[in-house]
mmCIF file of C-alpha atoms and ligand atoms in Angstrom:
data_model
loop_
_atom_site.group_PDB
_atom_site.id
_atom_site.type_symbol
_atom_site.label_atom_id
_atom_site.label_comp_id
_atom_site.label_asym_id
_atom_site.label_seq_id
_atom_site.Cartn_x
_atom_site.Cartn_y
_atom_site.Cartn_z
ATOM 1 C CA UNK A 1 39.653 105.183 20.147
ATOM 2 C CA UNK A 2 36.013 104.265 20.603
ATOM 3 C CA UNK A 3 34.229 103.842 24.657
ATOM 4 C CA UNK A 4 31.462 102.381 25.054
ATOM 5 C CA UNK A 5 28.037 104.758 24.804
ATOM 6 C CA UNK A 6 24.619 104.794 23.531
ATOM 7 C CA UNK A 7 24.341 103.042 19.992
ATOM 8 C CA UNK A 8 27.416 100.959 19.849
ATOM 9 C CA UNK A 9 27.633 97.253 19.520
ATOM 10 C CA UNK A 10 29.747 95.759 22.614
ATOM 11 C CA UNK A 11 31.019 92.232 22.419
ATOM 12 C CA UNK A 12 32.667 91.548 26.067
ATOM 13 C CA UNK A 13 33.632 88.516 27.842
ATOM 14 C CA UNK A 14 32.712 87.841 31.058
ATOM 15 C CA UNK A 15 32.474 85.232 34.119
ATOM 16 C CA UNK A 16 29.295 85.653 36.722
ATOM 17 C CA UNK A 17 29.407 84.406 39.968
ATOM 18 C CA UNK A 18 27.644 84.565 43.393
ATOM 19 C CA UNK A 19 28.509 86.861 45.966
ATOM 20 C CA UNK A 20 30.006 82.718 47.424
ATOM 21 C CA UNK A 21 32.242 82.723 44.507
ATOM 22 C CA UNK A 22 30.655 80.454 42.587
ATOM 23 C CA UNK A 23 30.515 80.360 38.937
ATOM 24 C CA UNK A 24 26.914 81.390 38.354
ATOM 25 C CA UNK A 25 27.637 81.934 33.559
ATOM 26 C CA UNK A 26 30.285 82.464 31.787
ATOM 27 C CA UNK A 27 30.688 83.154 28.014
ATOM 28 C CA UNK A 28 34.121 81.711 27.733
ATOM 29 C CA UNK A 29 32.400 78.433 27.980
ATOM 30 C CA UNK A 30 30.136 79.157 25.352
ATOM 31 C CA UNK A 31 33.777 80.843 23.290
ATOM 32 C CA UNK A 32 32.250 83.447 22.123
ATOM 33 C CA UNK A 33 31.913 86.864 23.639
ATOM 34 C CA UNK A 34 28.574 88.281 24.356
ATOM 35 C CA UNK A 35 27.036 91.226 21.738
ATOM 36 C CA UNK A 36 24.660 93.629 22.984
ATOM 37 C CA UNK A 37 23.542 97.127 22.221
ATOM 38 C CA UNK A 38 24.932 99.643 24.905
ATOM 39 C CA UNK A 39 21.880 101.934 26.280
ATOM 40 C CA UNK A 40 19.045 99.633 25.210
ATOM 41 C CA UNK A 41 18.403 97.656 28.058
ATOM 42 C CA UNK A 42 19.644 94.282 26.512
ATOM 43 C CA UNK A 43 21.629 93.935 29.994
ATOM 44 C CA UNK A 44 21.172 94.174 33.665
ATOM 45 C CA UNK A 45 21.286 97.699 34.706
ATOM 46 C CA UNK A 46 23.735 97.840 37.130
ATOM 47 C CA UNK A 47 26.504 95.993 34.847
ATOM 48 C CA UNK A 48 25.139 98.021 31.802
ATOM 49 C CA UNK A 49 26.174 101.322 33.960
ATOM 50 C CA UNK A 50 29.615 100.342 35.163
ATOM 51 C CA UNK A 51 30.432 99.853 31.453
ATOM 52 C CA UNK A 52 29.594 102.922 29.516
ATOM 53 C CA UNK A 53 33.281 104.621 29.077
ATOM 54 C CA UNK A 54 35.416 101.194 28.819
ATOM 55 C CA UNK A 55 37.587 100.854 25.692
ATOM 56 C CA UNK A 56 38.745 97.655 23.589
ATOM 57 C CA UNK A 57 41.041 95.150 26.280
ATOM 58 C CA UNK A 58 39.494 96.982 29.359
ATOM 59 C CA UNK A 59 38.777 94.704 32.536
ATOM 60 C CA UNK A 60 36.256 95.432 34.913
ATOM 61 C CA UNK A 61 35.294 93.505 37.725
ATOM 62 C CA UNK A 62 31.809 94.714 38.686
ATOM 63 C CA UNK A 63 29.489 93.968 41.846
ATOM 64 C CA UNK A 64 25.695 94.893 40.995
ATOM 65 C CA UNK A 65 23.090 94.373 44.187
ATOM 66 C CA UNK A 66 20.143 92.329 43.177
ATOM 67 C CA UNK A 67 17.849 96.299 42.514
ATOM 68 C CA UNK A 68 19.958 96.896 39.814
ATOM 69 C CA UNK A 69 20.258 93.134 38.417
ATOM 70 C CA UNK A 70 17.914 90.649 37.981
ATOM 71 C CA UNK A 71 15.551 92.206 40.869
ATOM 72 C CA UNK A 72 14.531 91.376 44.924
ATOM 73 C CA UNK A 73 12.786 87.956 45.409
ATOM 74 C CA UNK A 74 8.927 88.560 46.090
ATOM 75 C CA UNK A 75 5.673 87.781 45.431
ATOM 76 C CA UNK A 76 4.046 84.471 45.837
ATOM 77 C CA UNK A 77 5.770 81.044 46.661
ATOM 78 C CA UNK A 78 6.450 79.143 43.055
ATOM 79 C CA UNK A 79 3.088 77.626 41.785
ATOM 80 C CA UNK A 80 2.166 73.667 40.382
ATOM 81 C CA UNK A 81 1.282 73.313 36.800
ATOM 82 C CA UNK A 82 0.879 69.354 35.809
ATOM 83 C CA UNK A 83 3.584 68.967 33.195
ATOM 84 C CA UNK A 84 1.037 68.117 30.575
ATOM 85 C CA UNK A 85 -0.225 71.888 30.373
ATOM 86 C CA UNK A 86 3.165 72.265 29.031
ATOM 87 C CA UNK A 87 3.331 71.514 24.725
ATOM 88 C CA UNK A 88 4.571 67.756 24.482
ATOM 89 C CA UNK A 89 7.958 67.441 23.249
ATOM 90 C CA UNK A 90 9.221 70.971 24.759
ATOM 91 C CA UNK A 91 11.973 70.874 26.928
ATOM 92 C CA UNK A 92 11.521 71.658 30.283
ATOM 93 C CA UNK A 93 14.428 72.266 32.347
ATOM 94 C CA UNK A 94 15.367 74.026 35.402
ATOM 95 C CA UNK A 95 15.433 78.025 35.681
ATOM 96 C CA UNK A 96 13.864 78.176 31.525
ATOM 97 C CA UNK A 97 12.479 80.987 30.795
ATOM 98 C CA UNK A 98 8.431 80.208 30.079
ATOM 99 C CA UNK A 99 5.708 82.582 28.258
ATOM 100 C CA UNK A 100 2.370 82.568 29.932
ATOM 101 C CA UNK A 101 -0.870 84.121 29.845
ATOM 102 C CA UNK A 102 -2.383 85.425 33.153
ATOM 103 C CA UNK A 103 -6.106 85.743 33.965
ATOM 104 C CA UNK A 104 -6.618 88.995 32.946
ATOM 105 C CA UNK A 105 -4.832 87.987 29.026
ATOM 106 C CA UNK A 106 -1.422 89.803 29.735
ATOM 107 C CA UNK A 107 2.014 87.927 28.555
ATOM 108 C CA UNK A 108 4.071 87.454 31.899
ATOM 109 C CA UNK A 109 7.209 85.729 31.899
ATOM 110 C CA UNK A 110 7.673 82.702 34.227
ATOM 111 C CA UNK A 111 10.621 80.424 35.205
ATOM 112 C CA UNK A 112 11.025 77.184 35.902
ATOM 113 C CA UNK A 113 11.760 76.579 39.969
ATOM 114 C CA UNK A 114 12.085 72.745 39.907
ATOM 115 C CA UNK A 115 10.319 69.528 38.904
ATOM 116 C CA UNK A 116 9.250 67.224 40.806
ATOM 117 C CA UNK A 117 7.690 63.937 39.094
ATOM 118 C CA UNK A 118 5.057 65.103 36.710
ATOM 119 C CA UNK A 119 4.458 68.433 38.501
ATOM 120 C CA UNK A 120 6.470 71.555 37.540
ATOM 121 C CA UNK A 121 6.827 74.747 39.346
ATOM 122 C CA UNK A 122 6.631 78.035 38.105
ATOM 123 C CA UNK A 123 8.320 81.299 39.672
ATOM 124 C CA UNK A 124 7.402 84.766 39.104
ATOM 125 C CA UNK A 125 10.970 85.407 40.046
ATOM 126 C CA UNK A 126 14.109 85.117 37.512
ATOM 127 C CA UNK A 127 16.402 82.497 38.672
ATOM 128 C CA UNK A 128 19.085 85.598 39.381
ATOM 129 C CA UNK A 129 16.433 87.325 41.699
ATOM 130 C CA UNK A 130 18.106 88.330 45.237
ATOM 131 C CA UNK A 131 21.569 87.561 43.857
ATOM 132 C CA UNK A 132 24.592 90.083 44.296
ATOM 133 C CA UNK A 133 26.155 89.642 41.161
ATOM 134 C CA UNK A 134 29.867 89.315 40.458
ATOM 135 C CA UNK A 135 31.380 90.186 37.276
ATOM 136 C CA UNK A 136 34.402 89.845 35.813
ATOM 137 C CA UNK A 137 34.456 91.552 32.620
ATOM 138 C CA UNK A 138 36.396 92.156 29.742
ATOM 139 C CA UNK A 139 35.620 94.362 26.504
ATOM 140 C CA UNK A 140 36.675 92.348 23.383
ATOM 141 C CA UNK A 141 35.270 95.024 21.061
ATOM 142 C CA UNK A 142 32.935 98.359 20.369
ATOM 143 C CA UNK A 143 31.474 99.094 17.101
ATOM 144 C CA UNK A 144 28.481 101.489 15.724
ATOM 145 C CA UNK A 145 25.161 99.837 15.860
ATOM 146 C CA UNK A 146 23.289 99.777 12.313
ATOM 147 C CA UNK A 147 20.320 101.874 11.764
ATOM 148 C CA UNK A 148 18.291 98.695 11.561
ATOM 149 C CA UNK A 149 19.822 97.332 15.034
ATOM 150 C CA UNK A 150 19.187 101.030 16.891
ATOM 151 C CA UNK A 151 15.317 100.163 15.544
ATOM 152 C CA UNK A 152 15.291 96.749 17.076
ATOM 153 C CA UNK A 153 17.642 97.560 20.255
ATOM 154 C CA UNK A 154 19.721 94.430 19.543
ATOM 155 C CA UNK A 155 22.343 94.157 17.920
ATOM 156 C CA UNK A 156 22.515 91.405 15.009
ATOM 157 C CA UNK A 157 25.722 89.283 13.578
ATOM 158 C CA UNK A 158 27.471 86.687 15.277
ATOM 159 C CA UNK A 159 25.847 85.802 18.510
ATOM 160 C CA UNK A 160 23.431 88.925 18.224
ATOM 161 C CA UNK A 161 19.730 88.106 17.234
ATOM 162 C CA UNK A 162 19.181 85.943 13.539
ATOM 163 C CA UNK A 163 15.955 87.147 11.276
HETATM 164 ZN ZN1 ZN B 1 16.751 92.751 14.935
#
């Protein structure tokens, strides 16, 4: 029987919530379980440990402190951008992921704090920062990862990455 290691494909369900019980994500709502590549980084840490060694129809309920998930909360307060800087017609929405360019030309990613009016705020912090996370876990199904995904470090196929 296959566990989960470096260079297999893991599909798993699971349900994330907040260390106040509430439902943060879950990929039942979406009804499909979520693919990714063990030992590539395509997952927080701290789940991506607890997981190595599972087998097909384990459950795991897994608590991972904000260092080994999404990261502390720091750095500056979230800063305006008018929400014309942003390309017309792109959706804008609450904790979205945004590519921007700093001063010095480097790629950072941003997210979306909030909106207010025709002002949008950006956060150097993911959404997730500071937040114990709860999951509740369950392995649907392990398979070896392609040559071609162990290049990428993703895996491809239903729900994985489309190119
Ligand atoms: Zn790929």
């Amino acid at each position: 029987m296959s566990t989960i290691a470096d260079g297999k494909v893991v599909a798993f369900h699971y349900t994330l919530t907040n260390g106040e019980g509430e439902k943060l994500d879950s990929s039942h709502d979406r009804g499909e379980p979520l693919p990714y590549l063990h030992g590539a980084s395509n997952i927080v840490p701290g789940l991506e440990k607890q997981l190595g060694g599972l087998e097909v129809g384990a459950k795991l309920q897994a608590v991972v402190p904000p260092g080994e998930g999404y990261g502390e909360r720091g750095g500056p307060p979230p800063q305006p951008v008018p929400r014309n800087a942003f390309p017309e017609g792109m959706p804008i929405e609450k904790g979205m992921p945004v590519q921007a360019q700093s001063p010095d030309g480097q790629m950072m990613m941003l997210f979306i704090d909030r909106i207010e009016d025709d002002t949008v705020y950006v956060d150097h912090n993911h959404p997730l920062a500071g937040v114990e996370l709860h999951f509740d876990v369950e392995i649907m199904s392990i398979r070896d990862a392609s040559d071609e995904e162990k290049a990428h470090g993703h895996p491809h196929g239903p729900g994985g990455h489309h190119h």
